[in-house]
mmCIF file of C-alpha atoms in Angstrom:
data_model
loop_
_atom_site.group_PDB
_atom_site.id
_atom_site.type_symbol
_atom_site.label_atom_id
_atom_site.label_comp_id
_atom_site.label_asym_id
_atom_site.label_seq_id
_atom_site.Cartn_x
_atom_site.Cartn_y
_atom_site.Cartn_z
ATOM 1 C CA MET M 263 0.000 0.000 0.000
ATOM 2 C CA ASN M 264 1.350 3.411 -0.982
ATOM 3 C CA HIS M 265 0.159 5.280 2.078
ATOM 4 C CA ALA M 266 1.589 8.609 0.941
ATOM 5 C CA ALA M 267 -0.434 8.385 -2.279
ATOM 6 C CA ILE M 268 -3.614 7.677 -0.308
ATOM 7 C CA ARG M 269 -3.014 10.585 2.061
ATOM 8 C CA ALA M 270 -2.322 12.908 -0.884
ATOM 9 C CA GLN M 271 -5.933 12.429 -2.005
ATOM 10 C CA PHE M 272 -7.195 14.395 1.040
ATOM 11 C CA PRO M 273 -6.722 18.114 0.318
ATOM 12 C CA LEU M 274 -7.557 19.367 3.814
ATOM 13 C CA LEU M 275 -4.632 17.459 5.303
ATOM 14 C CA THR M 276 -2.199 19.836 3.586
ATOM 15 C CA LEU M 277 -3.397 22.752 5.747
ATOM 16 C CA CYS M 278 -1.462 24.349 8.567
ATOM 17 C CA GLN M 279 -2.803 25.576 11.881
ATOM 18 C CA GLY M 280 -0.684 28.656 12.490
ATOM 19 C CA ASP M 281 2.955 27.533 12.487
ATOM 20 C CA TYR M 282 2.056 23.841 12.716
ATOM 21 C CA PRO M 283 0.968 21.327 10.096
ATOM 22 C CA LEU M 284 -2.556 20.114 10.773
ATOM 23 C CA CYS M 285 -2.538 16.875 12.760
ATOM 24 C CA TYR M 286 -6.102 15.588 12.389
ATOM 25 C CA LEU M 287 -6.973 12.971 15.002
ATOM 26 C CA ASP M 288 -10.764 13.360 15.102
ATOM 27 C CA THR M 289 -11.830 10.935 12.384
ATOM 28 C CA ALA M 290 -14.312 9.272 14.762
ATOM 29 C CA ALA M 291 -16.272 12.549 14.713
ATOM 30 C CA THR M 292 -16.024 12.966 10.949
ATOM 31 C CA ALA M 293 -13.562 11.661 8.387
ATOM 32 C CA GLN M 294 -11.826 13.918 5.915
ATOM 33 C CA LYS M 295 -12.943 13.697 2.292
ATOM 34 C CA PRO M 296 -10.819 12.522 -0.637
ATOM 35 C CA GLU M 297 -10.727 14.533 -3.828
ATOM 36 C CA CYS M 298 -12.919 11.993 -5.631
ATOM 37 C CA VAL M 299 -15.822 12.648 -3.233
ATOM 38 C CA ILE M 300 -15.519 16.411 -3.591
ATOM 39 C CA ALA M 301 -15.308 16.099 -7.389
ATOM 40 C CA ALA M 302 -18.344 13.792 -7.598
ATOM 41 C CA MET M 303 -20.541 16.245 -5.714
ATOM 42 C CA ASP M 304 -19.208 19.186 -7.691
ATOM 43 C CA ASN M 305 -19.906 17.347 -10.937
ATOM 44 C CA TYR M 306 -23.506 16.636 -9.894
ATOM 45 C CA TYR M 307 -24.222 20.302 -9.229
ATOM 46 C CA ARG M 308 -22.480 21.384 -12.435
ATOM 47 C CA GLN M 309 -23.609 18.640 -14.829
ATOM 48 C CA GLN M 310 -26.528 16.632 -13.400
ATOM 49 C CA ASN M 311 -28.523 18.862 -11.039
ATOM 50 C CA ALA M 312 -32.140 17.679 -11.188
ATOM 51 C CA ASN M 313 -34.562 15.972 -8.852
ATOM 52 C CA VAL M 314 -34.771 12.202 -8.926
ATOM 53 C CA HIS M 315 -37.483 9.623 -9.589
ATOM 54 C CA ARG M 316 -39.947 12.247 -10.814
ATOM 55 C CA GLY M 317 -38.742 13.839 -14.029
ATOM 56 C CA SER M 318 -39.485 12.557 -17.507
ATOM 57 C CA TYR M 319 -36.483 14.373 -18.967
ATOM 58 C CA GLN M 320 -32.923 13.155 -19.497
ATOM 59 C CA LEU M 321 -31.283 15.214 -16.755
ATOM 60 C CA SER M 322 -33.597 13.764 -14.123
ATOM 61 C CA ALA M 323 -33.090 10.272 -15.480
ATOM 62 C CA SER M 324 -29.325 10.742 -15.253
ATOM 63 C CA ALA M 325 -29.526 11.900 -11.627
ATOM 64 C CA THR M 326 -31.886 9.038 -10.766
ATOM 65 C CA SER M 327 -29.521 6.500 -12.313
ATOM 66 C CA ALA M 328 -26.614 7.944 -10.330
ATOM 67 C CA VAL M 329 -28.491 7.691 -7.025
ATOM 68 C CA GLU M 330 -29.794 4.184 -7.658
ATOM 69 C CA ALA M 331 -26.315 3.030 -8.707
ATOM 70 C CA VAL M 332 -25.102 3.925 -5.213
ATOM 71 C CA ARG M 333 -27.847 1.754 -3.738
ATOM 72 C CA ASP M 334 -26.459 -1.116 -5.775
ATOM 73 C CA GLN M 335 -22.924 -0.317 -4.612
ATOM 74 C CA LEU M 336 -24.099 -0.539 -1.013
ATOM 75 C CA VAL M 337 -25.688 -3.948 -1.603
ATOM 76 C CA SER M 338 -22.253 -5.256 -2.550
ATOM 77 C CA PHE M 339 -20.360 -3.255 0.082
ATOM 78 C CA ILE M 340 -22.210 -4.711 3.084
ATOM 79 C CA ASN M 341 -23.380 -7.953 1.413
ATOM 80 C CA ALA M 342 -27.093 -7.180 1.517
ATOM 81 C CA CYS M 343 -29.498 -9.581 -0.171
ATOM 82 C CA ALA M 344 -31.502 -7.037 -2.171
ATOM 83 C CA ARG M 345 -31.399 -3.384 -3.137
ATOM 84 C CA GLN M 346 -34.776 -2.860 -1.433
ATOM 85 C CA GLU M 347 -32.968 -3.445 1.868
ATOM 86 C CA ILE M 348 -30.943 -0.225 1.475
ATOM 87 C CA ILE M 349 -32.755 2.806 2.879
ATOM 88 C CA PHE M 350 -31.149 6.224 2.394
ATOM 89 C CA THR M 351 -31.355 8.530 5.408
ATOM 90 C CA HIS M 352 -29.527 11.640 6.576
ATOM 91 C CA GLY M 353 -27.267 9.679 8.939
ATOM 92 C CA THR M 354 -27.117 7.071 11.682
ATOM 93 C CA THR M 355 -29.196 9.213 14.025
ATOM 94 C CA GLU M 356 -32.075 9.467 11.561
ATOM 95 C CA SER M 357 -31.754 5.782 10.709
ATOM 96 C CA LEU M 358 -32.181 4.749 14.334
ATOM 97 C CA ASN M 359 -34.989 7.244 14.937
ATOM 98 C CA LEU M 360 -36.764 5.972 11.805
ATOM 99 C CA LEU M 361 -36.388 2.465 13.136
ATOM 100 C CA ALA M 362 -37.544 3.268 16.674
ATOM 101 C CA TYR M 363 -40.603 5.081 15.358
ATOM 102 C CA GLY M 364 -41.372 2.352 12.853
ATOM 103 C CA LEU M 365 -41.298 -0.346 15.515
ATOM 104 C CA THR M 366 -43.760 1.453 17.803
ATOM 105 C CA PRO M 367 -46.777 -0.759 16.926
ATOM 106 C CA HIS M 368 -44.745 -3.883 17.668
ATOM 107 C CA LEU M 369 -43.915 -3.132 21.315
ATOM 108 C CA THR M 370 -46.217 -3.137 24.306
ATOM 109 C CA ALA M 371 -46.036 -2.220 27.984
ATOM 110 C CA GLY M 372 -43.466 -4.269 29.872
ATOM 111 C CA ASP M 373 -41.418 -5.270 26.823
ATOM 112 C CA VAL M 374 -37.687 -5.100 27.566
ATOM 113 C CA ILE M 375 -35.220 -3.194 25.371
ATOM 114 C CA LEU M 376 -31.542 -3.924 26.069
ATOM 115 C CA VAL M 377 -29.002 -1.272 25.084
ATOM 116 C CA ASP M 378 -25.203 -1.368 25.106
ATOM 117 C CA SER M 379 -23.937 0.679 28.085
ATOM 118 C CA ALA M 380 -21.305 2.292 25.860
ATOM 119 C CA ALA M 381 -23.849 3.277 23.199
ATOM 120 C CA HIS M 382 -23.843 6.637 21.480
ATOM 121 C CA HIS M 383 -26.875 8.713 22.445
ATOM 122 C CA ALA M 384 -28.263 8.069 18.943
ATOM 123 C CA ASN M 385 -28.560 4.393 19.884
ATOM 124 C CA LEU M 386 -30.133 5.083 23.261
ATOM 125 C CA VAL M 387 -32.406 8.129 23.207
ATOM 126 C CA PRO M 388 -34.643 6.825 20.350
ATOM 127 C CA TRP M 389 -35.236 3.627 22.352
ATOM 128 C CA GLN M 390 -36.063 5.671 25.438
ATOM 129 C CA GLN M 391 -38.618 7.602 23.389
ATOM 130 C CA LEU M 392 -40.017 4.324 22.042
ATOM 131 C CA ALA M 393 -40.357 3.131 25.634
ATOM 132 C CA LEU M 394 -42.234 6.299 26.576
ATOM 133 C CA ARG M 395 -44.677 5.715 23.703
ATOM 134 C CA THR M 396 -45.277 2.050 24.455
ATOM 135 C CA GLY M 397 -44.575 1.438 28.132
ATOM 136 C CA ALA M 398 -41.533 -0.697 27.307
ATOM 137 C CA ILE M 399 -38.527 -0.756 29.641
ATOM 138 C CA VAL M 400 -34.981 0.225 28.595
ATOM 139 C CA GLU M 401 -32.169 -1.517 30.454
ATOM 140 C CA PRO M 402 -28.381 -1.265 29.994
ATOM 141 C CA ILE M 403 -26.172 -4.180 29.029
ATOM 142 C CA ALA M 404 -23.417 -4.057 31.629
ATOM 143 C CA LEU M 405 -19.719 -3.635 30.906
ATOM 144 C CA ASP M 406 -17.047 -5.702 32.612
ATOM 145 C CA SER M 407 -13.946 -4.380 34.372
ATOM 146 C CA GLN M 408 -12.168 -4.110 31.008
ATOM 147 C CA GLN M 409 -14.907 -1.872 29.602
ATOM 148 C CA ARG M 410 -16.140 -4.618 27.296
ATOM 149 C CA LEU M 411 -19.726 -5.874 27.177
ATOM 150 C CA ASN M 412 -20.240 -8.413 29.945
ATOM 151 C CA ILE M 413 -21.303 -11.540 28.045
ATOM 152 C CA GLU M 414 -22.416 -13.492 31.105
ATOM 153 C CA ALA M 415 -24.563 -10.598 32.347
ATOM 154 C CA PHE M 416 -25.982 -10.278 28.827
ATOM 155 C CA LYS M 417 -26.933 -13.953 28.766
ATOM 156 C CA SER M 418 -28.733 -13.519 32.080
ATOM 157 C CA GLN M 419 -30.688 -10.574 30.703
ATOM 158 C CA LEU M 420 -31.647 -12.576 27.616
ATOM 159 C CA ALA M 421 -33.412 -15.056 29.876
ATOM 160 C CA ARG M 422 -36.093 -12.369 30.209
ATOM 161 C CA ASN M 423 -36.783 -12.602 26.456
ATOM 162 C CA PRO M 424 -36.197 -8.954 25.533
ATOM 163 C CA LYS M 425 -38.115 -7.588 22.590
ATOM 164 C CA LEU M 426 -35.164 -5.636 21.182
ATOM 165 C CA VAL M 427 -31.386 -5.541 21.620
ATOM 166 C CA ALA M 428 -29.444 -2.461 20.450
ATOM 167 C CA LEU M 429 -25.662 -2.813 20.141
ATOM 168 C CA SER M 430 -22.625 -0.791 19.090
ATOM 169 C CA HIS M 431 -20.350 -2.523 16.601
ATOM 170 C CA VAL M 432 -17.474 -0.287 17.748
ATOM 171 C CA SER M 433 -17.575 2.113 20.696
ATOM 172 C CA ASN M 434 -17.251 5.687 19.472
ATOM 173 C CA VAL M 435 -15.437 6.598 22.715
ATOM 174 C CA LEU M 436 -13.235 3.644 23.584
ATOM 175 C CA GLY M 437 -12.785 1.987 20.205
ATOM 176 C CA THR M 438 -13.659 -1.409 21.684
ATOM 177 C CA VAL M 439 -15.029 -3.860 19.121
ATOM 178 C CA ASN M 440 -18.048 -5.958 20.047
ATOM 179 C CA ASP M 441 -18.450 -9.442 18.659
ATOM 180 C CA VAL M 442 -21.808 -8.456 17.219
ATOM 181 C CA ALA M 443 -22.209 -11.758 15.368
ATOM 182 C CA GLN M 444 -22.076 -13.686 18.649
ATOM 183 C CA LEU M 445 -24.226 -11.136 20.475
ATOM 184 C CA CYS M 446 -26.858 -11.102 17.747
ATOM 185 C CA GLN M 447 -26.960 -14.885 17.606
ATOM 186 C CA LEU M 448 -27.621 -15.014 21.349
ATOM 187 C CA ALA M 449 -30.241 -12.285 21.108
ATOM 188 C CA LYS M 450 -32.007 -13.888 18.140
ATOM 189 C CA HIS M 451 -32.140 -17.197 20.016
ATOM 190 C CA ALA M 452 -34.011 -15.297 22.750
ATOM 191 C CA GLY M 453 -36.440 -13.930 20.157
ATOM 192 C CA ALA M 454 -35.189 -10.322 20.135
ATOM 193 C CA ILE M 455 -35.079 -7.841 17.276
ATOM 194 C CA THR M 456 -31.393 -6.983 16.811
ATOM 195 C CA VAL M 457 -30.075 -3.523 15.897
ATOM 196 C CA VAL M 458 -26.425 -2.619 15.339
ATOM 197 C CA ASP M 459 -25.017 0.917 15.222
ATOM 198 C CA GLY M 460 -22.190 0.567 12.715
ATOM 199 C CA ALA M 461 -21.185 4.226 12.447
ATOM 200 C CA GLN M 462 -17.711 3.660 13.905
ATOM 201 C CA ALA M 463 -17.145 0.303 12.221
ATOM 202 C CA ILE M 464 -18.091 0.912 8.613
ATOM 203 C CA ALA M 465 -14.818 2.550 7.502
ATOM 204 C CA HIS M 466 -12.490 0.358 9.557
ATOM 205 C CA LEU M 467 -13.891 -3.187 9.403
ATOM 206 C CA ASN M 468 -15.219 -5.458 6.688
ATOM 207 C CA VAL M 469 -18.943 -5.286 7.406
ATOM 208 C CA ASP M 470 -20.996 -8.248 6.211
ATOM 209 C CA VAL M 471 -24.564 -8.022 7.457
ATOM 210 C CA GLN M 472 -25.249 -11.644 6.561
ATOM 211 C CA THR M 473 -22.364 -12.830 8.733
ATOM 212 C CA ILE M 474 -23.369 -10.495 11.580
ATOM 213 C CA GLY M 475 -26.911 -11.839 11.439
ATOM 214 C CA CYS M 476 -28.627 -8.730 12.787
ATOM 215 C CA ASP M 477 -32.040 -7.479 11.710
ATOM 216 C CA PHE M 478 -30.943 -3.864 11.197
ATOM 217 C CA TYR M 479 -27.597 -2.099 10.690
ATOM 218 C CA ALA M 480 -27.121 1.682 10.515
ATOM 219 C CA PHE M 481 -24.213 3.905 9.481
ATOM 220 C CA SER M 482 -23.310 7.389 8.236
ATOM 221 C CA GLY M 483 -21.541 8.550 5.103
ATOM 222 C CA HIS M 484 -19.341 11.117 6.790
ATOM 223 C CA LYS M 485 -17.652 8.504 8.985
ATOM 224 C CA MET M 486 -16.494 6.610 5.872
ATOM 225 C CA TYR M 487 -14.863 9.464 3.911
ATOM 226 C CA GLY M 488 -18.165 10.510 2.344
ATOM 227 C CA PRO M 489 -20.283 13.642 2.806
ATOM 228 C CA THR M 490 -22.272 14.735 5.819
ATOM 229 C CA GLY M 491 -26.045 14.575 5.545
ATOM 230 C CA VAL M 492 -26.347 11.040 4.179
ATOM 231 C CA GLY M 493 -26.613 7.682 5.902
ATOM 232 C CA VAL M 494 -28.003 4.203 5.474
ATOM 233 C CA LEU M 495 -30.419 1.974 7.315
ATOM 234 C CA TRP M 496 -30.055 -1.622 6.206
ATOM 235 C CA GLY M 497 -32.650 -4.132 7.288
ATOM 236 C CA LYS M 498 -33.855 -7.566 6.389
ATOM 237 C CA LEU M 499 -36.615 -7.125 3.854
ATOM 238 C CA SER M 500 -39.181 -8.918 5.995
ATOM 239 C CA GLU M 501 -38.332 -6.656 8.949
ATOM 240 C CA LEU M 502 -38.363 -3.425 6.931
ATOM 241 C CA GLU M 503 -41.792 -4.320 5.586
ATOM 242 C CA GLN M 504 -43.146 -4.191 9.162
ATOM 243 C CA LEU M 505 -41.991 -0.614 9.843
ATOM 244 C CA THR M 506 -44.446 2.258 10.029
ATOM 245 C CA PRO M 507 -42.985 5.152 8.000
ATOM 246 C CA MET M 508 -41.742 7.991 10.190
ATOM 247 C CA LEU M 509 -41.899 10.532 7.357
ATOM 248 C CA THR M 510 -44.782 10.749 4.918
ATOM 249 C CA GLY M 511 -45.443 12.904 1.889
ATOM 250 C CA GLY M 512 -43.973 12.811 -1.578
ATOM 251 C CA GLU M 513 -42.154 9.904 -3.193
ATOM 252 C CA MET M 514 -43.175 7.277 -0.624
ATOM 253 C CA ILE M 515 -46.761 6.895 -1.779
ATOM 254 C CA LYS M 516 -48.644 4.682 -4.232
ATOM 255 C CA THR M 517 -51.948 6.555 -4.340
ATOM 256 C CA VAL M 518 -53.215 9.671 -2.553
ATOM 257 C CA SER M 519 -56.710 11.072 -2.301
ATOM 258 C CA PHE M 520 -58.679 12.930 0.342
ATOM 259 C CA SER M 521 -60.328 9.644 1.231
ATOM 260 C CA GLY M 522 -56.966 8.066 2.074
ATOM 261 C CA THR M 523 -53.411 7.174 1.065
ATOM 262 C CA THR M 524 -51.667 3.923 0.273
ATOM 263 C CA PHE M 525 -47.929 3.700 0.673
ATOM 264 C CA GLY M 526 -45.542 2.516 -2.023
ATOM 265 C CA ALA M 527 -43.037 -0.315 -1.972
ATOM 266 C CA LEU M 528 -39.599 -0.457 -0.406
ATOM 267 C CA PRO M 529 -37.157 1.174 -0.429
ATOM 268 C CA HIS M 530 -39.014 4.389 -1.316
ATOM 269 C CA ARG M 531 -41.758 3.796 1.260
ATOM 270 C CA LEU M 532 -39.215 4.794 3.925
ATOM 271 C CA GLU M 533 -37.611 7.614 1.904
ATOM 272 C CA ALA M 534 -40.174 10.421 1.864
ATOM 273 C CA GLY M 535 -39.237 13.681 0.153
ATOM 274 C CA THR M 536 -36.289 14.727 -1.957
ATOM 275 C CA PRO M 537 -33.253 12.710 -0.914
ATOM 276 C CA PRO M 538 -29.787 14.225 -0.338
ATOM 277 C CA ILE M 539 -28.907 13.645 -3.979
ATOM 278 C CA ALA M 540 -25.445 15.185 -4.143
ATOM 279 C CA GLU M 541 -24.539 13.548 -0.857
ATOM 280 C CA ILE M 542 -25.646 10.110 -2.056
ATOM 281 C CA ILE M 543 -23.526 10.554 -5.175
ATOM 282 C CA GLY M 544 -20.607 11.625 -2.967
ATOM 283 C CA LEU M 545 -21.180 8.524 -0.856
ATOM 284 C CA GLY M 546 -20.898 6.448 -4.015
ATOM 285 C CA ALA M 547 -17.481 7.991 -4.666
ATOM 286 C CA ALA M 548 -16.455 7.206 -1.076
ATOM 287 C CA LEU M 549 -17.531 3.596 -1.538
ATOM 288 C CA GLU M 550 -15.388 3.372 -4.669
ATOM 289 C CA PHE M 551 -12.475 4.921 -2.770
ATOM 290 C CA LEU M 552 -12.835 2.330 -0.002
ATOM 291 C CA LYS M 553 -13.198 -0.465 -2.534
ATOM 292 C CA GLN M 554 -9.845 0.543 -4.027
ATOM 293 C CA HIS M 555 -7.929 1.287 -0.844
ATOM 294 C CA ALA M 556 -9.557 -0.435 2.154
ATOM 295 C CA ASN M 557 -7.852 -3.818 2.237
ATOM 296 C CA ASN M 558 -5.783 -5.957 4.558
ATOM 297 C CA ASP M 559 -2.792 -3.627 4.192
ATOM 298 C CA SER M 560 -4.788 -0.512 5.053
ATOM 299 C CA HIS M 561 -6.458 -2.235 8.008
ATOM 300 C CA ALA M 562 -3.039 -3.340 9.269
ATOM 301 C CA HIS M 563 -1.740 0.212 8.833
ATOM 302 C CA GLU M 564 -4.627 1.622 10.879
ATOM 303 C CA GLN M 565 -4.076 -0.926 13.634
ATOM 304 C CA HIS M 566 -0.378 -0.041 13.704
ATOM 305 C CA MET M 567 -1.222 3.653 14.076
ATOM 306 C CA LEU M 568 -3.663 2.851 16.877
ATOM 307 C CA GLN M 569 -1.072 0.755 18.701
ATOM 308 C CA LEU M 570 1.488 3.555 18.374
ATOM 309 C CA LEU M 571 -1.042 5.888 19.972
ATOM 310 C CA GLN M 572 -1.788 3.480 22.801
ATOM 311 C CA GLN M 573 1.894 2.706 23.432
ATOM 312 C CA GLY M 574 2.942 6.352 23.343
ATOM 313 C CA LEU M 575 0.242 7.360 25.793
ATOM 314 C CA ALA M 576 0.928 4.400 28.086
ATOM 315 C CA GLN M 577 4.535 5.574 28.493
ATOM 316 C CA LEU M 578 3.419 8.867 30.026
ATOM 317 C CA PRO M 579 2.804 8.459 33.769
ATOM 318 C CA GLU M 580 0.334 11.366 33.844
ATOM 319 C CA ILE M 581 -2.005 9.633 31.383
ATOM 320 C CA GLU M 582 -4.953 7.445 32.263
ATOM 321 C CA LEU M 583 -6.218 5.239 29.438
ATOM 322 C CA TYR M 584 -9.737 3.807 29.227
ATOM 323 C CA GLY M 585 -10.556 0.459 27.669
ATOM 324 C CA ALA M 586 -7.322 0.400 25.653
ATOM 325 C CA HIS M 587 -7.040 -3.072 24.108
ATOM 326 C CA SER M 588 -4.834 -4.296 21.289
ATOM 327 C CA ASP M 589 -7.876 -5.311 19.225
ATOM 328 C CA ASN M 590 -9.576 -1.915 19.506
ATOM 329 C CA CYS M 591 -10.514 -0.014 16.399
ATOM 330 C CA GLY M 592 -10.176 3.639 15.419
ATOM 331 C CA ALA M 593 -10.025 5.498 18.732
ATOM 332 C CA VAL M 594 -8.150 5.899 22.021
ATOM 333 C CA ALA M 595 -9.735 7.512 25.083
ATOM 334 C CA PHE M 596 -7.592 9.093 27.777
ATOM 335 C CA ASN M 597 -7.237 11.849 30.346
ATOM 336 C CA VAL M 598 -4.372 13.683 32.026
ATOM 337 C CA ARG M 599 -4.695 13.044 35.744
ATOM 338 C CA GLY M 600 -5.740 16.152 37.586
ATOM 339 C CA GLU M 601 -6.423 18.183 34.435
ATOM 340 C CA HIS M 602 -9.652 19.023 32.650
ATOM 341 C CA HIS M 603 -10.015 17.341 29.279
ATOM 342 C CA GLN M 604 -11.044 20.575 27.566
ATOM 343 C CA ASP M 605 -7.842 22.265 28.728
ATOM 344 C CA ILE M 606 -5.794 19.465 27.182
ATOM 345 C CA GLY M 607 -7.694 19.803 23.916
ATOM 346 C CA ALA M 608 -7.084 23.555 23.827
ATOM 347 C CA LEU M 609 -3.348 23.177 24.486
ATOM 348 C CA LEU M 610 -3.042 20.578 21.729
ATOM 349 C CA ASP M 611 -5.000 22.774 19.323
ATOM 350 C CA GLN M 612 -2.437 25.538 19.831
ATOM 351 C CA GLN M 613 0.105 23.110 18.382
ATOM 352 C CA GLY M 614 -1.984 22.094 15.367
ATOM 353 C CA VAL M 615 -3.396 18.890 16.874
ATOM 354 C CA ALA M 616 -7.136 18.260 16.535
ATOM 355 C CA ILE M 617 -8.676 15.784 18.980
ATOM 356 C CA ARG M 618 -12.137 15.558 20.539
ATOM 357 C CA CYS M 619 -12.800 16.332 24.201
ATOM 358 C CA GLY M 620 -16.067 15.966 26.104
ATOM 359 C CA HIS M 621 -18.637 13.265 26.789
ATOM 360 C CA HIS M 622 -18.689 12.155 23.133
ATOM 361 C CA CYS M 623 -22.484 11.723 23.127
ATOM 362 C CA ALA M 624 -22.050 8.843 25.551
ATOM 363 C CA MET M 625 -22.959 10.295 28.935
ATOM 364 C CA PRO M 626 -24.049 6.952 30.468
ATOM 365 C CA LEU M 627 -20.587 5.563 29.671
ATOM 366 C CA MET M 628 -18.976 8.625 31.267
ATOM 367 C CA GLU M 629 -21.085 7.999 34.364
ATOM 368 C CA LEU M 630 -19.928 4.372 34.498
ATOM 369 C CA LEU M 631 -16.313 5.503 34.212
ATOM 370 C CA GLN M 632 -16.983 8.218 36.801
ATOM 371 C CA LEU M 633 -15.821 10.930 34.411
ATOM 372 C CA SER M 634 -17.205 14.303 33.388
ATOM 373 C CA GLY M 635 -15.566 13.685 30.020
ATOM 374 C CA CYS M 636 -12.339 12.591 28.387
ATOM 375 C CA CYS M 637 -9.998 13.186 25.475
ATOM 376 C CA ARG M 638 -10.261 11.017 22.367
ATOM 377 C CA ALA M 639 -7.706 10.668 19.598
ATOM 378 C CA SER M 640 -8.996 8.823 16.541
ATOM 379 C CA ILE M 641 -7.406 7.738 13.309
ATOM 380 C CA GLY M 642 -8.271 7.108 9.674
ATOM 381 C CA ILE M 643 -6.784 5.550 6.587
ATOM 382 C CA TYR M 644 -4.729 8.720 6.064
ATOM 383 C CA THR M 645 -3.147 8.864 9.538
ATOM 384 C CA ASN M 646 0.638 8.476 9.464
ATOM 385 C CA GLU M 647 3.468 8.154 11.955
ATOM 386 C CA GLN M 648 4.195 11.880 11.710
ATOM 387 C CA ASP M 649 0.682 12.525 13.038
ATOM 388 C CA ILE M 650 1.302 10.269 16.019
ATOM 389 C CA GLN M 651 4.697 11.822 16.698
ATOM 390 C CA GLN M 652 3.296 15.352 16.451
ATOM 391 C CA PHE M 653 0.440 14.454 18.787
ATOM 392 C CA LEU M 654 2.726 12.890 21.408
ATOM 393 C CA ALA M 655 5.213 15.755 21.212
ATOM 394 C CA ALA M 656 2.404 18.302 21.593
ATOM 395 C CA LEU M 657 0.976 16.396 24.549
ATOM 396 C CA LYS M 658 4.390 16.276 26.257
ATOM 397 C CA GLN M 659 4.745 20.018 25.666
ATOM 398 C CA ALA M 660 1.319 20.577 27.207
ATOM 399 C CA LEU M 661 2.271 18.460 30.221
ATOM 400 C CA GLU M 662 5.466 20.452 30.699
ATOM 401 C CA LEU M 663 3.527 23.693 30.545
ATOM 402 C CA LEU M 664 1.007 22.447 33.099
ATOM 403 C CA ASN M 665 3.774 21.249 35.403
ATOM 404 C CA GLU M 666 5.437 24.677 35.225
ATOM 405 C CA ASP M 667 2.264 26.191 36.700
ATOM 406 C CA PHE M 668 3.069 24.350 39.932
#
């Protein structure tokens, strides 16, 4: 793998922050975009701009073909069974809200919903709202002392025959990877509907929804080198057919009159309104980029970068790491003992280093860890050793500055 050639495709990474080259370690929040994604969206607005599925003219037909081609790309990318299983949304959050709303008629008072304790708020709050509508009960799946899901506790909870189990494929805070295939198999055996938030996994792991065996899988374009404002809800066709549409209006209908409306077929039944056309086309370019460059070599490179991060941080006595395992993916969570995480982020920013500090939309996890927040450094396919070295040097400089204050 020519890593330098891959990195050169990301124009923003050539920027400087003051006197420092930009060291971007916040890919878990949003990945940078390669030139091919930017060019694809620019080309749509310059050469194809028309609404889709509605026009009888060539420009509309061209735009429609471009959007539907991305649906076919996604079928191959995640090993779906049919193109009708691919639902375009505006991101993981909308996907999970669409799902939680659509499942409302299928839950009743007392039904149990199990949710990963390390879940992003997008994979918790919609289930809480579903519980408020139906009288269901949301319960956390406990973590063990290593900040991994506690399998034995999970098995005990499954004995209660939960209606739904919502999991993270990869923790957006800790980078821990859940064995979602095993977890879903256990949950399905207990009769549960299984939902996996794949936002942090989709760009780093080979995602095969058939192998995972879940009922639904959600992810966002901007985490996988594509645009913001576009995401995907994949579901088994039989399960998607049972969902009540969250959004209604144009495009999702079969017939409309003042006496009533009948909805159309999947996938459009769950895609009301004008879709994010340019963003879907940009997502298609990102999928092609990943098809070309995301392979065993690139995955090994990312894991090497992550291990360099973990090892470099572990050598600093002032640093406390959280859930740092060798098989983690994408992110490292840490704090400087006795210092506020936001102060660390600000000091690093002054040296051109971009990391994320806060609760990372995972406040229940912060509560479990007894933290108000933490720092998170996260990597992508473009991260190189110079990034890691710059980050560690900037952190050491920040520590020296803080120590001087005493």
